[in-house]
Amino acid sequence: MGVVNVTPDSFSDGGVHLGAEAAVAAAVRMVDEGAAIVDVGGESTRPGSDGVSLDEELRRVVPVLERIAGELPVSIDTVKSEVARRALGLGAVMVNDVTAFRADPELAGVAADHDAYVCLMHMQGEPRTMQVDPRYGDVVAEVAAFLEERLRFAVAQGVREDRICLDPGIGFGKTVAHNVEILRRLDVLLALGRPVLIGLSRKSSLGKLAGDPAATTGPLSASIAAAVAAYERGVTILRVHDVREHVEALAVARALA
Ligand code: HH2
Protein backbone atom coordinates (compact mmCIF):
# COMPACT_ATOMS: atom_id res chain seq x y z
CA MET A 1 0.00 0.00 0.00
CA GLY A 2 1.57 3.27 -1.14
CA VAL A 3 0.92 6.40 0.94
CA VAL A 4 -0.29 9.56 -0.81
CA ASN A 5 -0.75 12.27 1.82
CA VAL A 6 -2.50 15.33 0.36
CA THR A 7 -1.65 17.36 3.46
CA PRO A 8 0.63 20.24 4.43
CA ASP A 9 1.63 18.65 7.74
CA SER A 10 2.07 14.86 7.53
CA PHE A 11 4.99 13.74 9.67
CA SER A 12 7.35 12.63 6.93
CA ASP A 13 6.03 13.98 3.63
CA GLY A 14 3.79 16.93 4.57
CA GLY A 15 3.38 19.32 1.65
CA VAL A 16 5.06 17.05 -0.88
CA HIS A 17 1.79 16.05 -2.61
CA LEU A 18 -0.38 18.98 -1.59
CA GLY A 19 -1.25 19.94 -5.15
CA ALA A 20 -3.62 17.52 -6.89
CA GLU A 21 -1.20 17.17 -9.82
CA ALA A 22 1.64 16.05 -7.59
CA ALA A 23 -0.58 13.64 -5.67
CA VAL A 24 -1.94 12.10 -8.89
CA ALA A 25 1.58 11.70 -10.27
CA ALA A 26 2.74 10.07 -7.03
CA ALA A 27 -0.17 7.62 -7.06
CA VAL A 28 0.45 6.64 -10.68
CA ARG A 29 4.16 6.21 -10.00
CA MET A 30 3.51 4.04 -6.92
CA VAL A 31 1.24 1.69 -8.86
CA ASP A 32 3.87 1.50 -11.64
CA GLU A 33 6.42 0.61 -9.00
CA GLY A 34 4.29 -2.27 -7.74
CA ALA A 35 1.86 -0.92 -5.16
CA ALA A 36 -1.35 -2.97 -5.05
CA ILE A 37 -3.25 -0.11 -3.36
CA VAL A 38 -2.68 3.62 -2.96
CA ASP A 39 -3.93 5.16 0.30
CA VAL A 40 -5.04 8.75 -0.26
CA GLY A 41 -5.45 10.93 2.83
CA GLY A 42 -6.29 14.59 3.42
CA GLU A 43 -5.90 14.70 7.20
CA SER A 44 -2.67 14.16 9.09
CA THR A 45 -2.88 11.91 12.15
CA ARG A 46 0.69 12.59 13.27
CA PRO A 47 1.21 12.98 17.03
CA GLY A 48 0.02 16.43 18.13
CA SER A 49 -2.20 17.11 15.12
CA ASP A 50 -5.65 18.65 15.51
CA GLY A 51 -7.63 17.39 12.54
CA VAL A 52 -9.17 19.30 9.62
CA SER A 53 -12.71 20.36 8.75
CA LEU A 54 -14.86 18.30 6.39
CA ASP A 55 -14.72 21.04 3.75
CA GLU A 56 -10.95 21.28 3.86
CA GLU A 57 -10.49 17.51 3.71
CA LEU A 58 -12.83 17.25 0.71
CA ARG A 59 -11.07 20.18 -0.96
CA ARG A 60 -7.77 18.30 -0.67
CA VAL A 61 -8.77 14.80 -1.71
CA VAL A 62 -11.69 15.12 -4.16
CA PRO A 63 -9.63 16.58 -7.06
CA VAL A 64 -7.16 13.71 -6.64
CA LEU A 65 -9.86 11.05 -6.39
CA GLU A 66 -11.64 12.43 -9.45
CA ARG A 67 -8.52 11.74 -11.44
CA ILE A 68 -7.48 8.32 -10.09
CA ALA A 69 -10.24 6.60 -8.12
CA GLY A 70 -11.81 4.88 -11.10
CA GLU A 71 -8.42 4.02 -12.63
CA LEU A 72 -6.21 2.85 -9.77
CA PRO A 73 -6.95 0.72 -6.69
CA VAL A 74 -7.57 3.51 -4.18
CA SER A 75 -8.02 3.40 -0.42
CA ILE A 76 -9.35 6.53 1.29
CA ASP A 77 -7.61 7.31 4.60
CA THR A 78 -10.34 9.12 6.54
CA VAL A 79 -12.33 9.05 9.75
CA LYS A 80 -15.31 10.91 8.23
CA SER A 81 -18.28 9.12 6.64
CA GLU A 82 -18.91 11.97 4.21
CA VAL A 83 -15.35 11.82 2.86
CA ALA A 84 -15.64 8.04 2.52
CA ARG A 85 -19.01 8.38 0.75
CA ARG A 86 -17.54 10.76 -1.81
CA ALA A 87 -14.42 8.67 -2.31
CA LEU A 88 -16.27 5.38 -2.75
CA GLY A 89 -18.75 7.11 -5.08
CA LEU A 90 -15.81 8.18 -7.21
CA GLY A 91 -14.52 4.61 -7.38
CA ALA A 92 -12.29 4.08 -4.34
CA VAL A 93 -12.40 0.46 -3.17
CA MET A 94 -11.20 0.64 0.43
CA VAL A 95 -11.64 2.71 3.58
CA ASN A 96 -8.72 3.08 6.00
CA ASP A 97 -10.07 4.43 9.29
CA VAL A 98 -7.47 5.00 12.01
CA THR A 99 -10.27 5.11 14.58
CA ALA A 100 -11.82 1.80 13.49
CA PHE A 101 -15.30 3.39 13.09
CA ARG A 102 -15.24 5.06 16.52
CA ALA A 103 -14.94 8.70 15.38
CA ASP A 104 -17.90 8.38 13.01
CA PRO A 105 -19.87 5.14 13.46
CA GLU A 106 -21.86 5.92 10.26
CA LEU A 107 -18.72 5.19 8.29
CA ALA A 108 -19.32 1.46 8.79
CA GLY A 109 -22.66 1.63 6.98
CA VAL A 110 -21.12 3.65 4.14
CA ALA A 111 -18.41 1.02 3.69
CA ALA A 112 -21.03 -1.74 3.82
CA ASP A 113 -23.25 -0.03 1.22
CA HIS A 114 -20.31 0.09 -1.21
CA ASP A 115 -19.02 -3.39 -0.31
CA ALA A 116 -15.69 -1.68 0.30
CA TYR A 117 -12.57 -3.20 1.78
CA VAL A 118 -11.90 -1.84 5.25
CA CYS A 119 -8.87 -1.39 7.48
CA LEU A 120 -9.62 -1.15 11.20
CA MET A 121 -6.72 0.32 13.21
CA HIS A 122 -5.98 0.48 16.91
CA MET A 123 -5.17 3.82 18.51
CA GLN A 124 -4.95 4.66 22.21
CA GLY A 125 -6.24 8.19 22.83
CA GLU A 126 -6.36 10.73 20.02
CA PRO A 127 -3.62 12.17 17.79
CA ARG A 128 -3.35 15.44 19.74
CA THR A 129 -2.27 13.71 22.95
CA MET A 130 -1.67 10.04 22.15
CA GLN A 131 2.11 10.09 22.56
CA VAL A 132 2.11 11.95 25.89
CA ASP A 133 2.26 8.90 28.18
CA PRO A 134 0.80 5.77 26.60
CA ARG A 135 0.31 2.91 29.06
CA TYR A 136 -0.89 -0.67 28.82
CA GLY A 137 -1.00 -3.72 31.04
CA ASP A 138 -0.33 -6.10 28.12
CA VAL A 139 -0.19 -4.08 24.93
CA VAL A 140 -0.62 -7.05 22.59
CA ALA A 141 -3.61 -8.48 24.47
CA GLU A 142 -5.28 -5.07 24.65
CA VAL A 143 -4.75 -4.29 20.97
CA ALA A 144 -6.04 -7.75 20.00
CA ALA A 145 -9.14 -7.40 22.20
CA PHE A 146 -9.86 -3.97 20.73
CA LEU A 147 -9.48 -5.15 17.13
CA GLU A 148 -11.68 -8.17 17.77
CA GLU A 149 -14.40 -5.92 19.21
CA ARG A 150 -14.16 -3.48 16.27
CA LEU A 151 -14.26 -6.40 13.82
CA ARG A 152 -17.52 -7.58 15.43
CA PHE A 153 -18.91 -4.03 15.30
CA ALA A 154 -18.08 -3.65 11.61
CA VAL A 155 -19.66 -7.01 10.76
CA ALA A 156 -22.77 -6.11 12.80
CA GLN A 157 -23.04 -2.92 10.72
CA GLY A 158 -23.08 -4.97 7.52
CA VAL A 159 -19.42 -4.98 6.43
CA ARG A 160 -18.52 -8.41 5.10
CA GLU A 161 -15.89 -10.04 7.29
CA ASP A 162 -13.87 -11.07 4.26
CA ARG A 163 -13.49 -7.39 3.37
CA ILE A 164 -11.77 -6.46 6.65
CA CYS A 165 -8.11 -6.23 7.60
CA LEU A 166 -6.73 -5.29 11.03
CA ASP A 167 -3.90 -2.96 11.98
CA PRO A 168 -2.22 -2.61 15.41
CA GLY A 169 -1.52 1.09 14.72
CA ILE A 170 2.24 1.43 15.12
CA GLY A 171 2.99 4.74 16.88
CA PHE A 172 -0.64 5.54 17.69
CA GLY A 173 -0.51 5.87 21.47
CA LYS A 174 2.50 3.55 21.79
CA THR A 175 6.09 3.80 22.96
CA VAL A 176 9.00 2.21 21.09
CA ALA A 177 8.80 -0.73 23.50
CA HIS A 178 5.07 -1.16 22.80
CA ASN A 179 5.67 -1.14 19.05
CA VAL A 180 8.47 -3.69 19.37
CA GLU A 181 6.31 -5.94 21.55
CA ILE A 182 3.53 -5.87 18.94
CA LEU A 183 5.96 -6.88 16.19
CA ARG A 184 7.46 -9.64 18.34
CA ARG A 185 4.04 -11.13 19.06
CA LEU A 186 2.25 -10.60 15.77
CA ASP A 187 0.98 -14.19 16.00
CA VAL A 188 -1.59 -12.99 18.57
CA LEU A 189 -3.06 -10.57 16.03
CA LEU A 190 -2.90 -13.10 13.20
CA ALA A 191 -4.92 -15.47 15.38
CA LEU A 192 -7.90 -13.12 14.97
CA GLY A 193 -8.20 -14.68 11.53
CA ARG A 194 -8.05 -11.56 9.36
CA PRO A 195 -5.16 -10.22 7.25
CA VAL A 196 -2.94 -7.79 9.16
CA LEU A 197 -1.97 -4.42 7.69
CA ILE A 198 0.89 -2.52 9.27
CA GLY A 199 2.37 0.95 8.84
CA LEU A 200 6.02 1.08 9.89
CA SER A 201 7.36 3.27 7.11
CA ARG A 202 9.45 6.22 8.31
CA LYS A 203 8.01 6.04 11.83
CA SER A 204 10.02 7.65 14.61
CA SER A 205 10.29 4.40 16.59
CA LEU A 206 12.48 3.06 13.79
CA GLY A 207 14.72 6.13 13.92
CA LYS A 208 15.04 5.60 17.67
CA LEU A 209 15.81 1.88 17.29
CA ALA A 210 18.40 2.80 14.64
CA GLY A 211 20.27 4.91 17.19
CA ASP A 212 18.84 8.45 17.36
CA PRO A 213 16.89 8.94 20.60
CA ALA A 214 15.48 12.27 19.34
CA ALA A 215 14.34 10.94 15.95
CA THR A 216 11.01 12.22 14.63
CA THR A 217 11.11 10.00 11.54
CA GLY A 218 12.80 6.72 10.64
CA PRO A 219 15.23 6.18 7.77
CA LEU A 220 14.40 4.10 4.69
CA SER A 221 16.91 1.41 5.72
CA ALA A 222 15.12 0.86 9.03
CA SER A 223 11.69 0.96 7.36
CA ILE A 224 12.70 -1.81 4.98
CA ALA A 225 14.22 -3.95 7.73
CA ALA A 226 11.03 -3.65 9.75
CA ALA A 227 8.83 -4.34 6.72
CA VAL A 228 10.73 -7.52 5.87
CA ALA A 229 10.54 -8.71 9.49
CA ALA A 230 6.80 -7.99 9.56
CA TYR A 231 6.31 -9.79 6.24
CA GLU A 232 8.17 -12.85 7.54
CA ARG A 233 5.92 -12.86 10.60
CA GLY A 234 2.78 -12.97 8.49
CA VAL A 235 1.75 -9.39 7.74
CA THR A 236 -0.21 -9.18 4.48
CA ILE A 237 -0.29 -5.45 3.67
CA LEU A 238 2.53 -2.97 4.30
CA ARG A 239 1.67 0.73 4.23
CA VAL A 240 4.79 2.48 2.87
CA HIS A 241 5.98 5.77 1.43
CA ASP A 242 8.86 4.34 -0.67
CA VAL A 243 7.12 1.77 -2.83
CA ARG A 244 9.89 0.74 -5.22
CA GLU A 245 12.40 0.03 -2.47
CA HIS A 246 9.90 -2.01 -0.46
CA VAL A 247 8.70 -3.99 -3.48
CA GLU A 248 12.31 -4.91 -4.28
CA ALA A 249 13.13 -5.84 -0.69
CA LEU A 250 9.97 -7.92 -0.34
CA ALA A 251 10.58 -9.69 -3.64
CA VAL A 252 13.95 -10.83 -2.30
CA ALA A 253 12.52 -11.77 1.10
CA ARG A 254 9.83 -13.81 -0.63
CA ALA A 255 12.34 -15.56 -2.89
CA LEU A 256 14.40 -16.55 0.15
CA ALA A 257 11.47 -17.62 2.33
N1 HH2 B 1 -0.13 5.58 9.84
C1 HH2 B 1 -0.34 6.86 9.48
C2 HH2 B 1 -1.53 7.23 8.84
N2 HH2 B 1 -2.49 6.32 8.56
N3 HH2 B 1 -3.24 4.09 8.63
C3 HH2 B 1 -3.05 2.81 8.97
N4 HH2 B 1 -4.00 1.89 8.71
N5 HH2 B 1 -1.92 2.40 9.62
C4 HH2 B 1 -0.92 3.28 9.94
O1 HH2 B 1 0.08 2.86 10.56
C5 HH2 B 1 -1.09 4.65 9.57
C6 HH2 B 1 -2.29 5.02 8.91
C7 HH2 B 1 0.71 7.87 9.73
O2 HH2 B 1 1.56 7.99 8.65
P1 HH2 B 1 1.43 9.10 7.49
O3 HH2 B 1 0.19 8.92 6.70
O4 HH2 B 1 2.68 9.09 6.71
O5 HH2 B 1 1.42 10.47 8.28
P2 HH2 B 1 0.28 11.49 8.71
O6 HH2 B 1 -0.72 10.78 9.54
O7 HH2 B 1 1.06 12.52 9.46
O8 HH2 B 1 -0.36 12.01 7.45
Coordinates of C-alpha atoms and ligand atoms in Angstrom, one line a residue:
M1 CA 0.0 0.0 0.0
G2 CA 1.6 3.3 -1.1
V3 CA 0.9 6.4 0.9
V4 CA -0.3 9.6 -0.8
N5 CA -0.7 12.3 1.8
V6 CA -2.5 15.3 0.4
T7 CA -1.6 17.4 3.5
P8 CA 0.6 20.2 4.4
D9 CA 1.6 18.6 7.7
S10 CA 2.1 14.9 7.5
F11 CA 5.0 13.7 9.7
S12 CA 7.4 12.6 6.9
D13 CA 6.0 14.0 3.6
G14 CA 3.8 16.9 4.6
G15 CA 3.4 19.3 1.7
V16 CA 5.1 17.0 -0.9
H17 CA 1.8 16.1 -2.6
L18 CA -0.4 19.0 -1.6
G19 CA -1.2 19.9 -5.2
A20 CA -3.6 17.5 -6.9
E21 CA -1.2 17.2 -9.8
A22 CA 1.6 16.0 -7.6
A23 CA -0.6 13.6 -5.7
V24 CA -1.9 12.1 -8.9
A25 CA 1.6 11.7 -10.3
A26 CA 2.7 10.1 -7.0
A27 CA -0.2 7.6 -7.1
V28 CA 0.4 6.6 -10.7
R29 CA 4.2 6.2 -10.0
M30 CA 3.5 4.0 -6.9
V31 CA 1.2 1.7 -8.9
D32 CA 3.9 1.5 -11.6
E33 CA 6.4 0.6 -9.0
G34 CA 4.3 -2.3 -7.7
A35 CA 1.9 -0.9 -5.2
A36 CA -1.4 -3.0 -5.1
I37 CA -3.3 -0.1 -3.4
V38 CA -2.7 3.6 -3.0
D39 CA -3.9 5.2 0.3
V40 CA -5.0 8.8 -0.3
G41 CA -5.5 10.9 2.8
G42 CA -6.3 14.6 3.4
E43 CA -5.9 14.7 7.2
S44 CA -2.7 14.2 9.1
T45 CA -2.9 11.9 12.1
R46 CA 0.7 12.6 13.3
P47 CA 1.2 13.0 17.0
G48 CA 0.0 16.4 18.1
S49 CA -2.2 17.1 15.1
D50 CA -5.7 18.7 15.5
G51 CA -7.6 17.4 12.5
V52 CA -9.2 19.3 9.6
S53 CA -12.7 20.4 8.8
L54 CA -14.9 18.3 6.4
D55 CA -14.7 21.0 3.7
E56 CA -11.0 21.3 3.9
E57 CA -10.5 17.5 3.7
L58 CA -12.8 17.3 0.7
R59 CA -11.1 20.2 -1.0
R60 CA -7.8 18.3 -0.7
V61 CA -8.8 14.8 -1.7
V62 CA -11.7 15.1 -4.2
P63 CA -9.6 16.6 -7.1
V64 CA -7.2 13.7 -6.6
L65 CA -9.9 11.1 -6.4
E66 CA -11.6 12.4 -9.5
R67 CA -8.5 11.7 -11.4
I68 CA -7.5 8.3 -10.1
A69 CA -10.2 6.6 -8.1
G70 CA -11.8 4.9 -11.1
E71 CA -8.4 4.0 -12.6
L72 CA -6.2 2.9 -9.8
P73 CA -6.9 0.7 -6.7
V74 CA -7.6 3.5 -4.2
S75 CA -8.0 3.4 -0.4
I76 CA -9.3 6.5 1.3
D77 CA -7.6 7.3 4.6
T78 CA -10.3 9.1 6.5
V79 CA -12.3 9.1 9.8
K80 CA -15.3 10.9 8.2
S81 CA -18.3 9.1 6.6
E82 CA -18.9 12.0 4.2
V83 CA -15.4 11.8 2.9
A84 CA -15.6 8.0 2.5
R85 CA -19.0 8.4 0.7
R86 CA -17.5 10.8 -1.8
A87 CA -14.4 8.7 -2.3
L88 CA -16.3 5.4 -2.8
G89 CA -18.8 7.1 -5.1
L90 CA -15.8 8.2 -7.2
G91 CA -14.5 4.6 -7.4
A92 CA -12.3 4.1 -4.3
V93 CA -12.4 0.5 -3.2
M94 CA -11.2 0.6 0.4
V95 CA -11.6 2.7 3.6
N96 CA -8.7 3.1 6.0
D97 CA -10.1 4.4 9.3
V98 CA -7.5 5.0 12.0
T99 CA -10.3 5.1 14.6
A100 CA -11.8 1.8 13.5
F101 CA -15.3 3.4 13.1
R102 CA -15.2 5.1 16.5
A103 CA -14.9 8.7 15.4
D104 CA -17.9 8.4 13.0
P105 CA -19.9 5.1 13.5
E106 CA -21.9 5.9 10.3
L107 CA -18.7 5.2 8.3
A108 CA -19.3 1.5 8.8
G109 CA -22.7 1.6 7.0
V110 CA -21.1 3.7 4.1
A111 CA -18.4 1.0 3.7
A112 CA -21.0 -1.7 3.8
D113 CA -23.2 0.0 1.2
H114 CA -20.3 0.1 -1.2
D115 CA -19.0 -3.4 -0.3
A116 CA -15.7 -1.7 0.3
Y117 CA -12.6 -3.2 1.8
V118 CA -11.9 -1.8 5.2
C119 CA -8.9 -1.4 7.5
L120 CA -9.6 -1.2 11.2
M121 CA -6.7 0.3 13.2
H122 CA -6.0 0.5 16.9
M123 CA -5.2 3.8 18.5
Q124 CA -5.0 4.7 22.2
G125 CA -6.2 8.2 22.8
E126 CA -6.4 10.7 20.0
P127 CA -3.6 12.2 17.8
R128 CA -3.3 15.4 19.7
T129 CA -2.3 13.7 23.0
M130 CA -1.7 10.0 22.1
Q131 CA 2.1 10.1 22.6
V132 CA 2.1 11.9 25.9
D133 CA 2.3 8.9 28.2
P134 CA 0.8 5.8 26.6
R135 CA 0.3 2.9 29.1
Y136 CA -0.9 -0.7 28.8
G137 CA -1.0 -3.7 31.0
D138 CA -0.3 -6.1 28.1
V139 CA -0.2 -4.1 24.9
V140 CA -0.6 -7.1 22.6
A141 CA -3.6 -8.5 24.5
E142 CA -5.3 -5.1 24.6
V143 CA -4.7 -4.3 21.0
A144 CA -6.0 -7.7 20.0
A145 CA -9.1 -7.4 22.2
F146 CA -9.9 -4.0 20.7
L147 CA -9.5 -5.2 17.1
E148 CA -11.7 -8.2 17.8
E149 CA -14.4 -5.9 19.2
R150 CA -14.2 -3.5 16.3
L151 CA -14.3 -6.4 13.8
R152 CA -17.5 -7.6 15.4
F153 CA -18.9 -4.0 15.3
A154 CA -18.1 -3.6 11.6
V155 CA -19.7 -7.0 10.8
A156 CA -22.8 -6.1 12.8
Q157 CA -23.0 -2.9 10.7
G158 CA -23.1 -5.0 7.5
V159 CA -19.4 -5.0 6.4
R160 CA -18.5 -8.4 5.1
E161 CA -15.9 -10.0 7.3
D162 CA -13.9 -11.1 4.3
R163 CA -13.5 -7.4 3.4
I164 CA -11.8 -6.5 6.6
C165 CA -8.1 -6.2 7.6
L166 CA -6.7 -5.3 11.0
D167 CA -3.9 -3.0 12.0
P168 CA -2.2 -2.6 15.4
G169 CA -1.5 1.1 14.7
I170 CA 2.2 1.4 15.1
G171 CA 3.0 4.7 16.9
F172 CA -0.6 5.5 17.7
G173 CA -0.5 5.9 21.5
K174 CA 2.5 3.6 21.8
T175 CA 6.1 3.8 23.0
V176 CA 9.0 2.2 21.1
A177 CA 8.8 -0.7 23.5
H178 CA 5.1 -1.2 22.8
N179 CA 5.7 -1.1 19.0
V180 CA 8.5 -3.7 19.4
E181 CA 6.3 -5.9 21.6
I182 CA 3.5 -5.9 18.9
L183 CA 6.0 -6.9 16.2
R184 CA 7.5 -9.6 18.3
R185 CA 4.0 -11.1 19.1
L186 CA 2.2 -10.6 15.8
D187 CA 1.0 -14.2 16.0
V188 CA -1.6 -13.0 18.6
L189 CA -3.1 -10.6 16.0
L190 CA -2.9 -13.1 13.2
A191 CA -4.9 -15.5 15.4
L192 CA -7.9 -13.1 15.0
G193 CA -8.2 -14.7 11.5
R194 CA -8.1 -11.6 9.4
P195 CA -5.2 -10.2 7.3
V196 CA -2.9 -7.8 9.2
L197 CA -2.0 -4.4 7.7
I198 CA 0.9 -2.5 9.3
G199 CA 2.4 1.0 8.8
L200 CA 6.0 1.1 9.9
S201 CA 7.4 3.3 7.1
R202 CA 9.4 6.2 8.3
K203 CA 8.0 6.0 11.8
S204 CA 10.0 7.6 14.6
S205 CA 10.3 4.4 16.6
L206 CA 12.5 3.1 13.8
G207 CA 14.7 6.1 13.9
K208 CA 15.0 5.6 17.7
L209 CA 15.8 1.9 17.3
A210 CA 18.4 2.8 14.6
G211 CA 20.3 4.9 17.2
D212 CA 18.8 8.4 17.4
P213 CA 16.9 8.9 20.6
A214 CA 15.5 12.3 19.3
A215 CA 14.3 10.9 15.9
T216 CA 11.0 12.2 14.6
T217 CA 11.1 10.0 11.5
G218 CA 12.8 6.7 10.6
P219 CA 15.2 6.2 7.8
L220 CA 14.4 4.1 4.7
S221 CA 16.9 1.4 5.7
A222 CA 15.1 0.9 9.0
S223 CA 11.7 1.0 7.4
I224 CA 12.7 -1.8 5.0
A225 CA 14.2 -3.9 7.7
A226 CA 11.0 -3.7 9.8
A227 CA 8.8 -4.3 6.7
V228 CA 10.7 -7.5 5.9
A229 CA 10.5 -8.7 9.5
A230 CA 6.8 -8.0 9.6
Y231 CA 6.3 -9.8 6.2
E232 CA 8.2 -12.8 7.5
R233 CA 5.9 -12.9 10.6
G234 CA 2.8 -13.0 8.5
V235 CA 1.7 -9.4 7.7
T236 CA -0.2 -9.2 4.5
I237 CA -0.3 -5.5 3.7
L238 CA 2.5 -3.0 4.3
R239 CA 1.7 0.7 4.2
V240 CA 4.8 2.5 2.9
H241 CA 6.0 5.8 1.4
D242 CA 8.9 4.3 -0.7
V243 CA 7.1 1.8 -2.8
R244 CA 9.9 0.7 -5.2
E245 CA 12.4 0.0 -2.5
H246 CA 9.9 -2.0 -0.5
V247 CA 8.7 -4.0 -3.5
E248 CA 12.3 -4.9 -4.3
A249 CA 13.1 -5.8 -0.7
L250 CA 10.0 -7.9 -0.3
A251 CA 10.6 -9.7 -3.6
V252 CA 13.9 -10.8 -2.3
A253 CA 12.5 -11.8 1.1
R254 CA 9.8 -13.8 -0.6
A255 CA 12.3 -15.6 -2.9
L256 CA 14.4 -16.6 0.2
A257 CA 11.5 -17.6 2.3
Ligands
HH2_1 N1 -0.1 5.6 9.8 C1 -0.3 6.9 9.5 C2 -1.5 7.2 8.8 N2 -2.5 6.3 8.6 N3 -3.2 4.1 8.6 C3 -3.1 2.8 9.0 N4 -4.0 1.9 8.7 N5 -1.9 2.4 9.6 C4 -0.9 3.3 9.9 O1 0.1 2.9 10.6 C5 -1.1 4.6 9.6 C6 -2.3 5.0 8.9 C7 0.7 7.9 9.7 O2 1.6 8.0 8.7 P1 1.4 9.1 7.5 O3 0.2 8.9 6.7 O4 2.7 9.1 6.7 O5 1.4 10.5 8.3 P2 0.3 11.5 8.7 O6 -0.7 10.8 9.5 O7 1.1 12.5 9.5 O8 -0.4 12.0 7.5

